[in-house]
Amino acid sequence: MFELYTYFRSSAAFRVRIALNLKHLSWEPRVVWLPDGEQAAQPYRSLNPQGLVPTLVEGELRLTQSLAIIEYLDELHPTPALLPATPAARARVRSIALAVACDIHPLNNLRVLRYLKGTLGQDQPAIDAWYRHWCEQGLAGIELQLGDGAAGEYCHGDRPTLADVCLVPQVFNAQRFALDMGPYPQLMRRFERCMKLEAFSAAQPSAQPEASRA
């Protein structure tokens, strides 16, 4: 049994929830309530020194960073595989996943938005415009990449991969900030197909028990 330190709106935690579900692994949620700053305080900081979610606990093992956690799960439980068999295909899947996890998400996560508001004094319309700008930049590149001929029913081929696991939470975030998704038909087709799968739908924010607290 895994323990996952999670928050329902965290897209990084959302990724790990999807991966655990795809692999039919049992896990127990441990909610870290980000609006109250629990991630930055003890005792959570002693568990995850970065003060971020998610954290995966398995016995004495503590793992942080969503992509590291997911690749650990993929190596430990290789079926169904979240990375393709060939080096070139794995690189393509990782490039889409990293476009989300390294290029879009870090500019728009909670601590950045709070810094914009609290330290830099930006109002909410400016913060929303910032969020949408970086989503548009990143998703436009992924949209073009999905038209390169290597995509299938999902971002790569005909089963979900790490690319889909990262893309779906980012789409949820973009929709939450009222981003027009019309310019991304390739991307949205994969998103909609993923959301027909129980592993994705059960991991979405509104399906988490703590969502009722918000």
mmCIF file with all atom_site columns, C-alpha atoms in Angstrom:
data_model
loop_
_atom_site.group_PDB
_atom_site.id
_atom_site.type_symbol
_atom_site.label_atom_id
_atom_site.label_alt_id
_atom_site.label_comp_id
_atom_site.label_asym_id
_atom_site.label_entity_id
_atom_site.label_seq_id
_atom_site.pdbx_PDB_ins_code
_atom_site.Cartn_x
_atom_site.Cartn_y
_atom_site.Cartn_z
_atom_site.occupancy
_atom_site.B_iso_or_equiv
_atom_site.pdbx_formal_charge
_atom_site.auth_seq_id
_atom_site.auth_comp_id
_atom_site.auth_asym_id
_atom_site.auth_atom_id
_atom_site.pdbx_PDB_model_num
ATOM 1   C CA . MET A 1 1   ? 0.000   0.000  0.000   1.00 0.00 ? 1   MET A CA 1
ATOM 2   C CA . PHE A 1 2   ? 1.383   3.359  -1.062  1.00 0.00 ? 2   PHE A CA 1
ATOM 3   C CA . GLU A 1 3   ? 0.695   6.595  0.770   1.00 0.00 ? 3   GLU A CA 1
ATOM 4   C CA . LEU A 1 4   ? 0.366   9.649  -1.448  1.00 0.00 ? 4   LEU A CA 1
ATOM 5   C CA . TYR A 1 5   ? 0.644   13.115 0.041   1.00 0.00 ? 5   TYR A CA 1
ATOM 6   C CA . THR A 1 6   ? -1.630  15.010 -2.273  1.00 0.00 ? 6   THR A CA 1
ATOM 7   C CA . TYR A 1 7   ? -3.909  17.998 -2.808  1.00 0.00 ? 7   TYR A CA 1
ATOM 8   C CA . PHE A 1 8   ? -6.885  17.794 -5.105  1.00 0.00 ? 8   PHE A CA 1
ATOM 9   C CA . ARG A 1 9   ? -5.974  20.801 -7.277  1.00 0.00 ? 9   ARG A CA 1
ATOM 10  C CA . SER A 1 10  ? -2.258  20.028 -7.541  1.00 0.00 ? 10  SER A CA 1
ATOM 11  C CA . SER A 1 11  ? -1.567  19.021 -11.130 1.00 0.00 ? 11  SER A CA 1
ATOM 12  C CA . ALA A 1 12  ? 1.656   17.284 -10.061 1.00 0.00 ? 12  ALA A CA 1
ATOM 13  C CA . ALA A 1 13  ? -0.260  15.149 -7.558  1.00 0.00 ? 13  ALA A CA 1
ATOM 14  C CA . PHE A 1 14  ? -2.953  14.591 -10.198 1.00 0.00 ? 14  PHE A CA 1
ATOM 15  C CA . ARG A 1 15  ? -0.287  13.035 -12.468 1.00 0.00 ? 15  ARG A CA 1
ATOM 16  C CA . VAL A 1 16  ? 0.723   10.558 -9.794  1.00 0.00 ? 16  VAL A CA 1
ATOM 17  C CA . ARG A 1 17  ? -2.887  9.676  -9.015  1.00 0.00 ? 17  ARG A CA 1
ATOM 18  C CA . ILE A 1 18  ? -3.412  8.839  -12.689 1.00 0.00 ? 18  ILE A CA 1
ATOM 19  C CA . ALA A 1 19  ? -0.273  6.676  -12.822 1.00 0.00 ? 19  ALA A CA 1
ATOM 20  C CA . LEU A 1 20  ? -1.236  4.753  -9.680  1.00 0.00 ? 20  LEU A CA 1
ATOM 21  C CA . ASN A 1 21  ? -4.702  4.165  -11.111 1.00 0.00 ? 21  ASN A CA 1
ATOM 22  C CA . LEU A 1 22  ? -3.443  3.079  -14.526 1.00 0.00 ? 22  LEU A CA 1
ATOM 23  C CA . LYS A 1 23  ? -1.277  0.474  -12.828 1.00 0.00 ? 23  LYS A CA 1
ATOM 24  C CA . HIS A 1 24  ? -4.113  -0.643 -10.526 1.00 0.00 ? 24  HIS A CA 1
ATOM 25  C CA . LEU A 1 25  ? -2.003  0.049  -7.440  1.00 0.00 ? 25  LEU A CA 1
ATOM 26  C CA . SER A 1 26  ? -3.608  0.557  -4.049  1.00 0.00 ? 26  SER A CA 1
ATOM 27  C CA . TRP A 1 27  ? -2.863  3.898  -2.412  1.00 0.00 ? 27  TRP A CA 1
ATOM 28  C CA . GLU A 1 28  ? -4.005  5.896  0.546   1.00 0.00 ? 28  GLU A CA 1
ATOM 29  C CA . PRO A 1 29  ? -4.358  9.691  0.259   1.00 0.00 ? 29  PRO A CA 1
ATOM 30  C CA . ARG A 1 30  ? -2.715  11.953 2.832   1.00 0.00 ? 30  ARG A CA 1
ATOM 31  C CA . VAL A 1 31  ? -4.070  15.414 2.170   1.00 0.00 ? 31  VAL A CA 1
ATOM 32  C CA . VAL A 1 32  ? -1.740  18.410 2.442   1.00 0.00 ? 32  VAL A CA 1
ATOM 33  C CA . TRP A 1 33  ? -3.965  21.485 2.520   1.00 0.00 ? 33  TRP A CA 1
ATOM 34  C CA . LEU A 1 34  ? -2.045  23.953 0.380   1.00 0.00 ? 34  LEU A CA 1
ATOM 35  C CA . PRO A 1 35  ? -4.269  27.008 1.005   1.00 0.00 ? 35  PRO A CA 1
ATOM 36  C CA . ASP A 1 36  ? -3.336  26.870 4.698   1.00 0.00 ? 36  ASP A CA 1
ATOM 37  C CA . GLY A 1 37  ? 0.378   26.483 3.965   1.00 0.00 ? 37  GLY A CA 1
ATOM 38  C CA . GLU A 1 38  ? 0.691   22.973 5.414   1.00 0.00 ? 38  GLU A CA 1
ATOM 39  C CA . GLN A 1 39  ? 3.254   22.154 2.718   1.00 0.00 ? 39  GLN A CA 1
ATOM 40  C CA . ALA A 1 40  ? 5.692   24.721 4.107   1.00 0.00 ? 40  ALA A CA 1
ATOM 41  C CA . ALA A 1 41  ? 5.383   23.781 7.777   1.00 0.00 ? 41  ALA A CA 1
ATOM 42  C CA . GLN A 1 42  ? 6.501   20.952 9.992   1.00 0.00 ? 42  GLN A CA 1
ATOM 43  C CA . PRO A 1 43  ? 5.910   18.046 10.045  1.00 0.00 ? 43  PRO A CA 1
ATOM 44  C CA . TYR A 1 44  ? 5.429   17.909 6.271   1.00 0.00 ? 44  TYR A CA 1
ATOM 45  C CA . ARG A 1 45  ? 8.673   19.763 5.558   1.00 0.00 ? 45  ARG A CA 1
ATOM 46  C CA . SER A 1 46  ? 10.605  16.982 7.309   1.00 0.00 ? 46  SER A CA 1
ATOM 47  C CA . LEU A 1 47  ? 8.978   14.509 4.910   1.00 0.00 ? 47  LEU A CA 1
ATOM 48  C CA . ASN A 1 48  ? 9.513   16.613 1.780   1.00 0.00 ? 48  ASN A CA 1
ATOM 49  C CA . PRO A 1 49  ? 12.262  19.246 2.237   1.00 0.00 ? 49  PRO A CA 1
ATOM 50  C CA . GLN A 1 50  ? 11.081  21.122 -0.872  1.00 0.00 ? 50  GLN A CA 1
ATOM 51  C CA . GLY A 1 51  ? 7.710   21.731 0.730   1.00 0.00 ? 51  GLY A CA 1
ATOM 52  C CA . LEU A 1 52  ? 5.808   20.598 -2.353  1.00 0.00 ? 52  LEU A CA 1
ATOM 53  C CA . VAL A 1 53  ? 3.285   17.924 -3.243  1.00 0.00 ? 53  VAL A CA 1
ATOM 54  C CA . PRO A 1 54  ? 3.240   15.116 -4.128  1.00 0.00 ? 54  PRO A CA 1
ATOM 55  C CA . THR A 1 55  ? 5.258   12.828 -1.896  1.00 0.00 ? 55  THR A CA 1
ATOM 56  C CA . LEU A 1 56  ? 4.963   9.066  -2.279  1.00 0.00 ? 56  LEU A CA 1
ATOM 57  C CA . VAL A 1 57  ? 5.689   6.906  0.756   1.00 0.00 ? 57  VAL A CA 1
ATOM 58  C CA . GLU A 1 58  ? 6.340   3.178  0.584   1.00 0.00 ? 58  GLU A CA 1
ATOM 59  C CA . GLY A 1 59  ? 7.591   1.808  3.883   1.00 0.00 ? 59  GLY A CA 1
ATOM 60  C CA . GLU A 1 60  ? 10.788  3.707  4.630   1.00 0.00 ? 60  GLU A CA 1
ATOM 61  C CA . LEU A 1 61  ? 11.030  5.089  1.101   1.00 0.00 ? 61  LEU A CA 1
ATOM 62  C CA . ARG A 1 62  ? 10.143  8.737  0.496   1.00 0.00 ? 62  ARG A CA 1
ATOM 63  C CA . LEU A 1 63  ? 9.932   9.964  -3.095  1.00 0.00 ? 63  LEU A CA 1
ATOM 64  C CA . THR A 1 64  ? 9.289   13.499 -4.322  1.00 0.00 ? 64  THR A CA 1
ATOM 65  C CA . GLN A 1 65  ? 8.785   15.115 -7.741  1.00 0.00 ? 65  GLN A CA 1
ATOM 66  C CA . SER A 1 66  ? 5.953   13.678 -9.810  1.00 0.00 ? 66  SER A CA 1
ATOM 67  C CA . LEU A 1 67  ? 7.943   12.504 -12.829 1.00 0.00 ? 67  LEU A CA 1
ATOM 68  C CA . ALA A 1 68  ? 10.513  10.744 -10.644 1.00 0.00 ? 68  ALA A CA 1
ATOM 69  C CA . ILE A 1 69  ? 7.683   9.043  -8.753  1.00 0.00 ? 69  ILE A CA 1
ATOM 70  C CA . ILE A 1 70  ? 5.939   7.963  -11.956 1.00 0.00 ? 70  ILE A CA 1
ATOM 71  C CA . GLU A 1 71  ? 9.107   6.539  -13.511 1.00 0.00 ? 71  GLU A CA 1
ATOM 72  C CA . TYR A 1 72  ? 9.769   4.660  -10.262 1.00 0.00 ? 72  TYR A CA 1
ATOM 73  C CA . LEU A 1 73  ? 6.293   3.160  -10.433 1.00 0.00 ? 73  LEU A CA 1
ATOM 74  C CA . ASP A 1 74  ? 6.812   2.320  -14.094 1.00 0.00 ? 74  ASP A CA 1
ATOM 75  C CA . GLU A 1 75  ? 10.031  0.471  -13.355 1.00 0.00 ? 75  GLU A CA 1
ATOM 76  C CA . LEU A 1 76  ? 8.603   -1.282 -10.308 1.00 0.00 ? 76  LEU A CA 1
ATOM 77  C CA . HIS A 1 77  ? 5.332   -2.234 -12.024 1.00 0.00 ? 77  HIS A CA 1
ATOM 78  C CA . PRO A 1 78  ? 6.095   -2.247 -15.760 1.00 0.00 ? 78  PRO A CA 1
ATOM 79  C CA . THR A 1 79  ? 2.613   -3.253 -16.941 1.00 0.00 ? 79  THR A CA 1
ATOM 80  C CA . PRO A 1 80  ? 0.998   -1.264 -18.400 1.00 0.00 ? 80  PRO A CA 1
ATOM 81  C CA . ALA A 1 81  ? 4.111   0.606  -19.463 1.00 0.00 ? 81  ALA A CA 1
ATOM 82  C CA . LEU A 1 82  ? 3.964   4.391  -19.413 1.00 0.00 ? 82  LEU A CA 1
ATOM 83  C CA . LEU A 1 83  ? 7.046   4.725  -21.599 1.00 0.00 ? 83  LEU A CA 1
ATOM 84  C CA . PRO A 1 84  ? 7.411   3.102  -25.036 1.00 0.00 ? 84  PRO A CA 1
ATOM 85  C CA . ALA A 1 85  ? 9.897   0.372  -25.849 1.00 0.00 ? 85  ALA A CA 1
ATOM 86  C CA . THR A 1 86  ? 12.286  2.203  -28.186 1.00 0.00 ? 86  THR A CA 1
ATOM 87  C CA . PRO A 1 87  ? 14.686  5.021  -27.265 1.00 0.00 ? 87  PRO A CA 1
ATOM 88  C CA . ALA A 1 88  ? 13.297  7.409  -29.894 1.00 0.00 ? 88  ALA A CA 1
ATOM 89  C CA . ALA A 1 89  ? 9.706   6.824  -28.781 1.00 0.00 ? 89  ALA A CA 1
ATOM 90  C CA . ARG A 1 90  ? 10.617  7.234  -25.114 1.00 0.00 ? 90  ARG A CA 1
ATOM 91  C CA . ALA A 1 91  ? 12.364  10.510 -25.924 1.00 0.00 ? 91  ALA A CA 1
ATOM 92  C CA . ARG A 1 92  ? 9.293   11.791 -27.770 1.00 0.00 ? 92  ARG A CA 1
ATOM 93  C CA . VAL A 1 93  ? 6.980   10.914 -24.876 1.00 0.00 ? 93  VAL A CA 1
ATOM 94  C CA . ARG A 1 94  ? 9.323   12.518 -22.371 1.00 0.00 ? 94  ARG A CA 1
ATOM 95  C CA . SER A 1 95  ? 9.562   15.663 -24.507 1.00 0.00 ? 95  SER A CA 1
ATOM 96  C CA . ILE A 1 96  ? 5.790   16.166 -24.315 1.00 0.00 ? 96  ILE A CA 1
ATOM 97  C CA . ALA A 1 97  ? 5.717   15.358 -20.600 1.00 0.00 ? 97  ALA A CA 1
ATOM 98  C CA . LEU A 1 98  ? 8.579   17.757 -19.890 1.00 0.00 ? 98  LEU A CA 1
ATOM 99  C CA . ALA A 1 99  ? 6.986   20.519 -21.966 1.00 0.00 ? 99  ALA A CA 1
ATOM 100 C CA . VAL A 1 100 ? 4.240   20.448 -19.343 1.00 0.00 ? 100 VAL A CA 1
ATOM 101 C CA . ALA A 1 101 ? 6.235   19.650 -16.218 1.00 0.00 ? 101 ALA A CA 1
ATOM 102 C CA . CYS A 1 102 ? 9.235   21.914 -16.911 1.00 0.00 ? 102 CYS A CA 1
ATOM 103 C CA . ASP A 1 103 ? 7.981   24.678 -19.218 1.00 0.00 ? 103 ASP A CA 1
ATOM 104 C CA . ILE A 1 104 ? 4.322   25.375 -18.370 1.00 0.00 ? 104 ILE A CA 1
ATOM 105 C CA . HIS A 1 105 ? 3.698   24.193 -14.823 1.00 0.00 ? 105 HIS A CA 1
ATOM 106 C CA . PRO A 1 106 ? 6.639   25.833 -12.966 1.00 0.00 ? 106 PRO A CA 1
ATOM 107 C CA . LEU A 1 107 ? 5.587   29.286 -14.178 1.00 0.00 ? 107 LEU A CA 1
ATOM 108 C CA . ASN A 1 108 ? 2.019   28.810 -13.022 1.00 0.00 ? 108 ASN A CA 1
ATOM 109 C CA . ASN A 1 109 ? 2.082   26.828 -9.800  1.00 0.00 ? 109 ASN A CA 1
ATOM 110 C CA . LEU A 1 110 ? 0.660   28.129 -6.539  1.00 0.00 ? 110 LEU A CA 1
ATOM 111 C CA . ARG A 1 111 ? 3.844   29.602 -5.074  1.00 0.00 ? 111 ARG A CA 1
ATOM 112 C CA . VAL A 1 112 ? 4.502   31.617 -8.247  1.00 0.00 ? 112 VAL A CA 1
ATOM 113 C CA . LEU A 1 113 ? 0.950   32.962 -8.353  1.00 0.00 ? 113 LEU A CA 1
ATOM 114 C CA . ARG A 1 114 ? 1.172   33.904 -4.672  1.00 0.00 ? 114 ARG A CA 1
ATOM 115 C CA . TYR A 1 115 ? 4.484   35.696 -5.291  1.00 0.00 ? 115 TYR A CA 1
ATOM 116 C CA . LEU A 1 116 ? 2.944   37.649 -8.144  1.00 0.00 ? 116 LEU A CA 1
ATOM 117 C CA . LYS A 1 117 ? 0.092   38.733 -5.880  1.00 0.00 ? 117 LYS A CA 1
ATOM 118 C CA . GLY A 1 118 ? 1.741   39.163 -2.494  1.00 0.00 ? 118 GLY A CA 1
ATOM 119 C CA . THR A 1 119 ? 5.274   40.328 -3.277  1.00 0.00 ? 119 THR A CA 1
ATOM 120 C CA . LEU A 1 120 ? 4.881   41.959 -6.682  1.00 0.00 ? 120 LEU A CA 1
ATOM 121 C CA . GLY A 1 121 ? 1.434   43.381 -5.973  1.00 0.00 ? 121 GLY A CA 1
ATOM 122 C CA . GLN A 1 122 ? -0.286  42.179 -9.112  1.00 0.00 ? 122 GLN A CA 1
ATOM 123 C CA . ASP A 1 123 ? -4.080  42.150 -9.190  1.00 0.00 ? 123 ASP A CA 1
ATOM 124 C CA . GLN A 1 124 ? -6.103  39.052 -10.093 1.00 0.00 ? 124 GLN A CA 1
ATOM 125 C CA . PRO A 1 125 ? -6.749  39.997 -13.756 1.00 0.00 ? 125 PRO A CA 1
ATOM 126 C CA . ALA A 1 126 ? -3.001  40.422 -14.285 1.00 0.00 ? 126 ALA A CA 1
ATOM 127 C CA . ILE A 1 127 ? -2.282  37.096 -12.594 1.00 0.00 ? 127 ILE A CA 1
ATOM 128 C CA . ASP A 1 128 ? -4.907  35.360 -14.724 1.00 0.00 ? 128 ASP A CA 1
ATOM 129 C CA . ALA A 1 129 ? -3.411  36.916 -17.858 1.00 0.00 ? 129 ALA A CA 1
ATOM 130 C CA . TRP A 1 130 ? 0.044   35.658 -16.802 1.00 0.00 ? 130 TRP A CA 1
ATOM 131 C CA . TYR A 1 131 ? -1.344  32.163 -16.314 1.00 0.00 ? 131 TYR A CA 1
ATOM 132 C CA . ARG A 1 132 ? -3.114  32.055 -19.648 1.00 0.00 ? 132 ARG A CA 1
ATOM 133 C CA . HIS A 1 133 ? -0.115  33.479 -21.518 1.00 0.00 ? 133 HIS A CA 1
ATOM 134 C CA . TRP A 1 134 ? 2.249   30.709 -20.439 1.00 0.00 ? 134 TRP A CA 1
ATOM 135 C CA . CYS A 1 135 ? -0.387  28.034 -20.982 1.00 0.00 ? 135 CYS A CA 1
ATOM 136 C CA . GLU A 1 136 ? -0.983  29.324 -24.505 1.00 0.00 ? 136 GLU A CA 1
ATOM 137 C CA . GLN A 1 137 ? 2.741   29.351 -25.276 1.00 0.00 ? 137 GLN A CA 1
ATOM 138 C CA . GLY A 1 138 ? 3.278   25.811 -24.045 1.00 0.00 ? 138 GLY A CA 1
ATOM 139 C CA . LEU A 1 139 ? 0.096   24.199 -25.333 1.00 0.00 ? 139 LEU A CA 1
ATOM 140 C CA . ALA A 1 140 ? 0.608   25.683 -28.807 1.00 0.00 ? 140 ALA A CA 1
ATOM 141 C CA . GLY A 1 141 ? 3.923   23.857 -29.072 1.00 0.00 ? 141 GLY A CA 1
ATOM 142 C CA . ILE A 1 142 ? 2.415   20.582 -27.874 1.00 0.00 ? 142 ILE A CA 1
ATOM 143 C CA . GLU A 1 143 ? -0.452  20.978 -30.355 1.00 0.00 ? 143 GLU A CA 1
ATOM 144 C CA . LEU A 1 144 ? 2.035   21.167 -33.214 1.00 0.00 ? 144 LEU A CA 1
ATOM 145 C CA . GLN A 1 145 ? 3.994   18.225 -31.860 1.00 0.00 ? 145 GLN A CA 1
ATOM 146 C CA . LEU A 1 146 ? 0.846   16.099 -31.737 1.00 0.00 ? 146 LEU A CA 1
ATOM 147 C CA . GLY A 1 147 ? 0.439   16.693 -35.465 1.00 0.00 ? 147 GLY A CA 1
ATOM 148 C CA . ASP A 1 148 ? 3.838   15.232 -36.317 1.00 0.00 ? 148 ASP A CA 1
ATOM 149 C CA . GLY A 1 149 ? 2.471   11.820 -37.310 1.00 0.00 ? 149 GLY A CA 1
ATOM 150 C CA . ALA A 1 150 ? 3.696   9.882  -34.263 1.00 0.00 ? 150 ALA A CA 1
ATOM 151 C CA . ALA A 1 151 ? 0.572   10.450 -32.188 1.00 0.00 ? 151 ALA A CA 1
ATOM 152 C CA . GLY A 1 152 ? -2.240  7.914  -32.303 1.00 0.00 ? 152 GLY A CA 1
ATOM 153 C CA . GLU A 1 153 ? -5.393  7.766  -30.246 1.00 0.00 ? 153 GLU A CA 1
ATOM 154 C CA . TYR A 1 154 ? -3.299  9.152  -27.395 1.00 0.00 ? 154 TYR A CA 1
ATOM 155 C CA . CYS A 1 155 ? -0.274  11.421 -27.361 1.00 0.00 ? 155 CYS A CA 1
ATOM 156 C CA . HIS A 1 156 ? 1.909   8.548  -28.540 1.00 0.00 ? 156 HIS A CA 1
ATOM 157 C CA . GLY A 1 157 ? 0.324   5.481  -30.067 1.00 0.00 ? 157 GLY A CA 1
ATOM 158 C CA . ASP A 1 158 ? -2.854  3.788  -28.951 1.00 0.00 ? 158 ASP A CA 1
ATOM 159 C CA . ARG A 1 159 ? -2.460  3.602  -25.174 1.00 0.00 ? 159 ARG A CA 1
ATOM 160 C CA . PRO A 1 160 ? -1.816  6.235  -22.512 1.00 0.00 ? 160 PRO A CA 1
ATOM 161 C CA . THR A 1 161 ? 1.773   7.149  -21.778 1.00 0.00 ? 161 THR A CA 1
ATOM 162 C CA . LEU A 1 162 ? 3.597   9.549  -19.503 1.00 0.00 ? 162 LEU A CA 1
ATOM 163 C CA . ALA A 1 163 ? 2.760   12.282 -22.026 1.00 0.00 ? 163 ALA A CA 1
ATOM 164 C CA . ASP A 1 164 ? -0.991  11.840 -21.461 1.00 0.00 ? 164 ASP A CA 1
ATOM 165 C CA . VAL A 1 165 ? -0.484  11.576 -17.695 1.00 0.00 ? 165 VAL A CA 1
ATOM 166 C CA . CYS A 1 166 ? 1.096   15.053 -17.743 1.00 0.00 ? 166 CYS A CA 1
ATOM 167 C CA . LEU A 1 167 ? -1.130  16.625 -20.379 1.00 0.00 ? 167 LEU A CA 1
ATOM 168 C CA . VAL A 1 168 ? -4.511  15.909 -18.793 1.00 0.00 ? 168 VAL A CA 1
ATOM 169 C CA . PRO A 1 169 ? -3.900  17.790 -15.497 1.00 0.00 ? 169 PRO A CA 1
ATOM 170 C CA . GLN A 1 170 ? -2.526  20.754 -17.428 1.00 0.00 ? 170 GLN A CA 1
ATOM 171 C CA . VAL A 1 171 ? -5.702  20.931 -19.499 1.00 0.00 ? 171 VAL A CA 1
ATOM 172 C CA . PHE A 1 172 ? -7.745  20.928 -16.279 1.00 0.00 ? 172 PHE A CA 1
ATOM 173 C CA . ASN A 1 173 ? -5.704  23.868 -15.014 1.00 0.00 ? 173 ASN A CA 1
ATOM 174 C CA . ALA A 1 174 ? -6.036  25.754 -18.291 1.00 0.00 ? 174 ALA A CA 1
ATOM 175 C CA . GLN A 1 175 ? -9.811  25.305 -18.262 1.00 0.00 ? 175 GLN A CA 1
ATOM 176 C CA . ARG A 1 176 ? -9.976  26.458 -14.650 1.00 0.00 ? 176 ARG A CA 1
ATOM 177 C CA . PHE A 1 177 ? -8.392  29.741 -15.738 1.00 0.00 ? 177 PHE A CA 1
ATOM 178 C CA . ALA A 1 178 ? -10.862 30.065 -18.644 1.00 0.00 ? 178 ALA A CA 1
ATOM 179 C CA . LEU A 1 179 ? -8.316  29.496 -21.399 1.00 0.00 ? 179 LEU A CA 1
ATOM 180 C CA . ASP A 1 180 ? -9.915  29.120 -24.836 1.00 0.00 ? 180 ASP A CA 1
ATOM 181 C CA . MET A 1 181 ? -9.095  25.535 -25.835 1.00 0.00 ? 181 MET A CA 1
ATOM 182 C CA . GLY A 1 182 ? -10.403 25.958 -29.390 1.00 0.00 ? 182 GLY A CA 1
ATOM 183 C CA . PRO A 1 183 ? -6.915  26.398 -30.910 1.00 0.00 ? 183 PRO A CA 1
ATOM 184 C CA . TYR A 1 184 ? -5.849  22.951 -29.663 1.00 0.00 ? 184 TYR A CA 1
ATOM 185 C CA . PRO A 1 185 ? -8.010  20.318 -31.407 1.00 0.00 ? 185 PRO A CA 1
ATOM 186 C CA . GLN A 1 186 ? -5.282  17.648 -31.508 1.00 0.00 ? 186 GLN A CA 1
ATOM 187 C CA . LEU A 1 187 ? -4.578  18.101 -27.837 1.00 0.00 ? 187 LEU A CA 1
ATOM 188 C CA . MET A 1 188 ? -8.237  18.143 -26.815 1.00 0.00 ? 188 MET A CA 1
ATOM 189 C CA . ARG A 1 189 ? -8.993  14.974 -28.765 1.00 0.00 ? 189 ARG A CA 1
ATOM 190 C CA . ARG A 1 190 ? -6.406  13.121 -26.657 1.00 0.00 ? 190 ARG A CA 1
ATOM 191 C CA . PHE A 1 191 ? -7.647  14.765 -23.482 1.00 0.00 ? 191 PHE A CA 1
ATOM 192 C CA . GLU A 1 192 ? -11.230 13.688 -24.132 1.00 0.00 ? 192 GLU A CA 1
ATOM 193 C CA . ARG A 1 193 ? -10.178 10.127 -24.919 1.00 0.00 ? 193 ARG A CA 1
ATOM 194 C CA . CYS A 1 194 ? -8.175  9.936  -21.690 1.00 0.00 ? 194 CYS A CA 1
ATOM 195 C CA . MET A 1 195 ? -11.087 11.212 -19.646 1.00 0.00 ? 195 MET A CA 1
ATOM 196 C CA . LYS A 1 196 ? -13.202 8.266  -20.806 1.00 0.00 ? 196 LYS A CA 1
ATOM 197 C CA . LEU A 1 197 ? -10.841 6.011  -18.833 1.00 0.00 ? 197 LEU A CA 1
ATOM 198 C CA . GLU A 1 198 ? -11.561 5.330  -15.172 1.00 0.00 ? 198 GLU A CA 1
ATOM 199 C CA . ALA A 1 199 ? -7.918  5.815  -14.229 1.00 0.00 ? 199 ALA A CA 1
ATOM 200 C CA . PHE A 1 200 ? -8.089  9.446  -15.378 1.00 0.00 ? 200 PHE A CA 1
ATOM 201 C CA . SER A 1 201 ? -11.639 10.302 -14.336 1.00 0.00 ? 201 SER A CA 1
ATOM 202 C CA . ALA A 1 202 ? -11.142 8.908  -10.812 1.00 0.00 ? 202 ALA A CA 1
ATOM 203 C CA . ALA A 1 203 ? -7.983  11.002 -10.412 1.00 0.00 ? 203 ALA A CA 1
ATOM 204 C CA . GLN A 1 204 ? -9.522  14.338 -11.384 1.00 0.00 ? 204 GLN A CA 1
ATOM 205 C CA . PRO A 1 205 ? -9.791  17.058 -8.732  1.00 0.00 ? 205 PRO A CA 1
ATOM 206 C CA . SER A 1 206 ? -13.556 16.909 -8.236  1.00 0.00 ? 206 SER A CA 1
ATOM 207 C CA . ALA A 1 207 ? -13.373 13.160 -7.506  1.00 0.00 ? 207 ALA A CA 1
ATOM 208 C CA . GLN A 1 208 ? -11.047 13.621 -4.529  1.00 0.00 ? 208 GLN A CA 1
ATOM 209 C CA . PRO A 1 209 ? -12.593 13.496 -1.041  1.00 0.00 ? 209 PRO A CA 1
ATOM 210 C CA . GLU A 1 210 ? -11.024 16.786 0.047   1.00 0.00 ? 210 GLU A CA 1
ATOM 211 C CA . ALA A 1 211 ? -12.607 18.700 -2.857  1.00 0.00 ? 211 ALA A CA 1
ATOM 212 C CA . SER A 1 212 ? -15.668 19.268 -0.672  1.00 0.00 ? 212 SER A CA 1
ATOM 213 C CA . ARG A 1 213 ? -13.527 21.418 1.664   1.00 0.00 ? 213 ARG A CA 1
ATOM 214 C CA . ALA A 1 214 ? -12.829 24.022 -1.006  1.00 0.00 ? 214 ALA A CA 1
#
